[in-house]
Short mmCIF file of C-alpha atoms in Angstrom, two decimals:
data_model
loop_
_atom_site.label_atom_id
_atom_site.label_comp_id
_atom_site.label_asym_id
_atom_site.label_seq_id
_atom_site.Cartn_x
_atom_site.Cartn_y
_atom_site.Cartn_z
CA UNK A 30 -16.65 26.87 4.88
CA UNK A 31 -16.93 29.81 6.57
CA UNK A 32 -18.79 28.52 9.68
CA UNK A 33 -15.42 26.86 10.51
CA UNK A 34 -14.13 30.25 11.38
CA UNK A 35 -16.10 31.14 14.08
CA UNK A 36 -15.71 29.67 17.85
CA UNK A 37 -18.72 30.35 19.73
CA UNK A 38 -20.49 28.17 16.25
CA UNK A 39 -21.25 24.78 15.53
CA UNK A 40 -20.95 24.68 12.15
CA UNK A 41 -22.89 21.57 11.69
CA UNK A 42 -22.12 18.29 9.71
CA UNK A 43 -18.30 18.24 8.25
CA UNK A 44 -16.57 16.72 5.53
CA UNK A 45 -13.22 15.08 6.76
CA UNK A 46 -11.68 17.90 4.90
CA UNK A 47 -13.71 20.70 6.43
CA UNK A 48 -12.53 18.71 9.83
CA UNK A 49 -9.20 18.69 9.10
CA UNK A 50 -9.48 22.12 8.20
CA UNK A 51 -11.25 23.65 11.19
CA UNK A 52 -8.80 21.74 13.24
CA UNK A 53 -5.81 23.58 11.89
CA UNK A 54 -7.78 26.71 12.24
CA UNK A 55 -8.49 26.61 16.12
CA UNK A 56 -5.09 24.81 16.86
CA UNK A 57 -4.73 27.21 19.69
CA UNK A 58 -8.50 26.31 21.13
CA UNK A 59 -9.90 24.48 23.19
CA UNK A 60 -12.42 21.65 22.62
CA UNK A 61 -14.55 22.42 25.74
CA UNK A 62 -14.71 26.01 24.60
CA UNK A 63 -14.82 25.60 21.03
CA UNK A 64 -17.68 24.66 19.29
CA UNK A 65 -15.69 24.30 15.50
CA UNK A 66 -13.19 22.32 17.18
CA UNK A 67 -15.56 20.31 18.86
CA UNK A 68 -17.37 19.38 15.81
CA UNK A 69 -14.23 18.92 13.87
CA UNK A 70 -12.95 16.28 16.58
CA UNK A 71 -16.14 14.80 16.92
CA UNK A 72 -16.12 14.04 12.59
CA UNK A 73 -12.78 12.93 12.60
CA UNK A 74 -13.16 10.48 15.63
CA UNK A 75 -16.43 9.43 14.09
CA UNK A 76 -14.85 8.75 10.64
CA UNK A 77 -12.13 6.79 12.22
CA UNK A 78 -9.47 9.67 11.30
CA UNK A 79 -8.44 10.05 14.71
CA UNK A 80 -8.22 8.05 18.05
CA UNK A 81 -8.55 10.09 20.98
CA UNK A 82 -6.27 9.08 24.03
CA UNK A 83 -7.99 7.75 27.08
CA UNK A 84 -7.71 11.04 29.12
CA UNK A 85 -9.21 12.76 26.10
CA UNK A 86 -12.16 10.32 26.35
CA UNK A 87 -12.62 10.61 30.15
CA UNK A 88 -12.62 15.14 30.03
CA UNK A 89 -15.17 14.78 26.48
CA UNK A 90 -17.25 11.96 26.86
CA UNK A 91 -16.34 11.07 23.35
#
Protein backbone atom coordinates (compact mmCIF):
# COMPACT_ATOMS: atom_id res chain seq x y z
CA UNK A 1 0.00 0.00 0.00
CA UNK A 2 2.59 2.15 0.49
CA UNK A 3 3.77 2.47 -3.16
CA UNK A 4 0.50 4.45 -3.62
CA UNK A 5 2.11 7.25 -1.73
CA UNK A 6 4.74 8.14 -3.80
CA UNK A 7 4.39 10.24 -7.26
CA UNK A 8 7.40 9.85 -9.23
CA UNK A 9 6.31 5.55 -8.66
CA UNK A 10 4.37 3.18 -10.47
CA UNK A 11 3.28 1.13 -8.00
CA UNK A 12 2.41 -1.69 -10.23
CA UNK A 13 -0.82 -3.87 -10.55
CA UNK A 14 -3.87 -2.42 -8.22
CA UNK A 15 -6.76 -3.74 -6.61
CA UNK A 16 -9.90 -1.50 -7.35
CA UNK A 17 -9.52 -0.57 -3.78
CA UNK A 18 -5.84 0.31 -3.86
CA UNK A 19 -7.17 2.45 -7.10
CA UNK A 20 -9.69 4.07 -5.46
CA UNK A 21 -7.39 4.73 -2.83
CA UNK A 22 -4.40 6.20 -4.63
CA UNK A 23 -6.90 8.31 -6.43
CA UNK A 24 -8.06 10.07 -3.32
CA UNK A 25 -4.49 10.35 -2.34
CA UNK A 26 -3.12 12.40 -5.42
CA UNK A 27 -6.52 14.28 -5.89
CA UNK A 28 -4.46 17.36 -6.33
CA UNK A 29 -2.10 15.55 -9.20
CA UNK A 30 -1.86 15.25 -12.27
CA UNK A 31 -2.16 12.11 -14.44
CA UNK A 32 0.60 13.12 -16.94
CA UNK A 33 2.86 13.77 -13.99
CA UNK A 34 1.79 11.19 -11.72
CA UNK A 35 2.73 7.86 -12.02
CA UNK A 36 0.18 6.49 -8.84
CA UNK A 37 -2.49 8.34 -10.40
CA UNK A 38 -1.79 7.10 -13.63
CA UNK A 39 -1.91 3.59 -12.63
CA UNK A 40 -4.88 4.10 -10.45
CA UNK A 41 -6.89 5.59 -13.56
CA UNK A 42 -5.58 3.18 -15.80
CA UNK A 43 -7.17 0.04 -13.15
CA UNK A 44 -10.25 1.70 -12.69
CA UNK A 45 -10.90 2.42 -16.48
CA UNK A 46 -9.71 -1.08 -17.14
CA UNK A 47 -12.11 -2.62 -14.54
CA UNK A 48 -14.94 -0.68 -15.94
CA UNK A 49 -15.07 1.59 -12.61
CA UNK A 50 -14.69 4.63 -14.47
CA UNK A 51 -15.38 6.13 -18.01
CA UNK A 52 -13.06 8.68 -18.98
CA UNK A 53 -14.59 11.70 -21.01
CA UNK A 54 -13.56 12.06 -24.58
CA UNK A 55 -11.02 14.93 -23.94
CA UNK A 56 -9.56 12.72 -21.25
CA UNK A 57 -9.09 10.00 -23.92
CA UNK A 58 -7.66 12.32 -26.62
CA UNK A 59 -4.62 14.12 -23.77
CA UNK A 60 -3.95 10.05 -22.32
CA UNK A 61 -4.32 7.80 -25.02
CA UNK A 62 -6.41 5.71 -22.74
Amino acid sequence: MNAILLCGHDPGPLTAEQAHRAMQVHLECAVDTCRSRRRARATLVEQKRMVLDERAQQVSGS
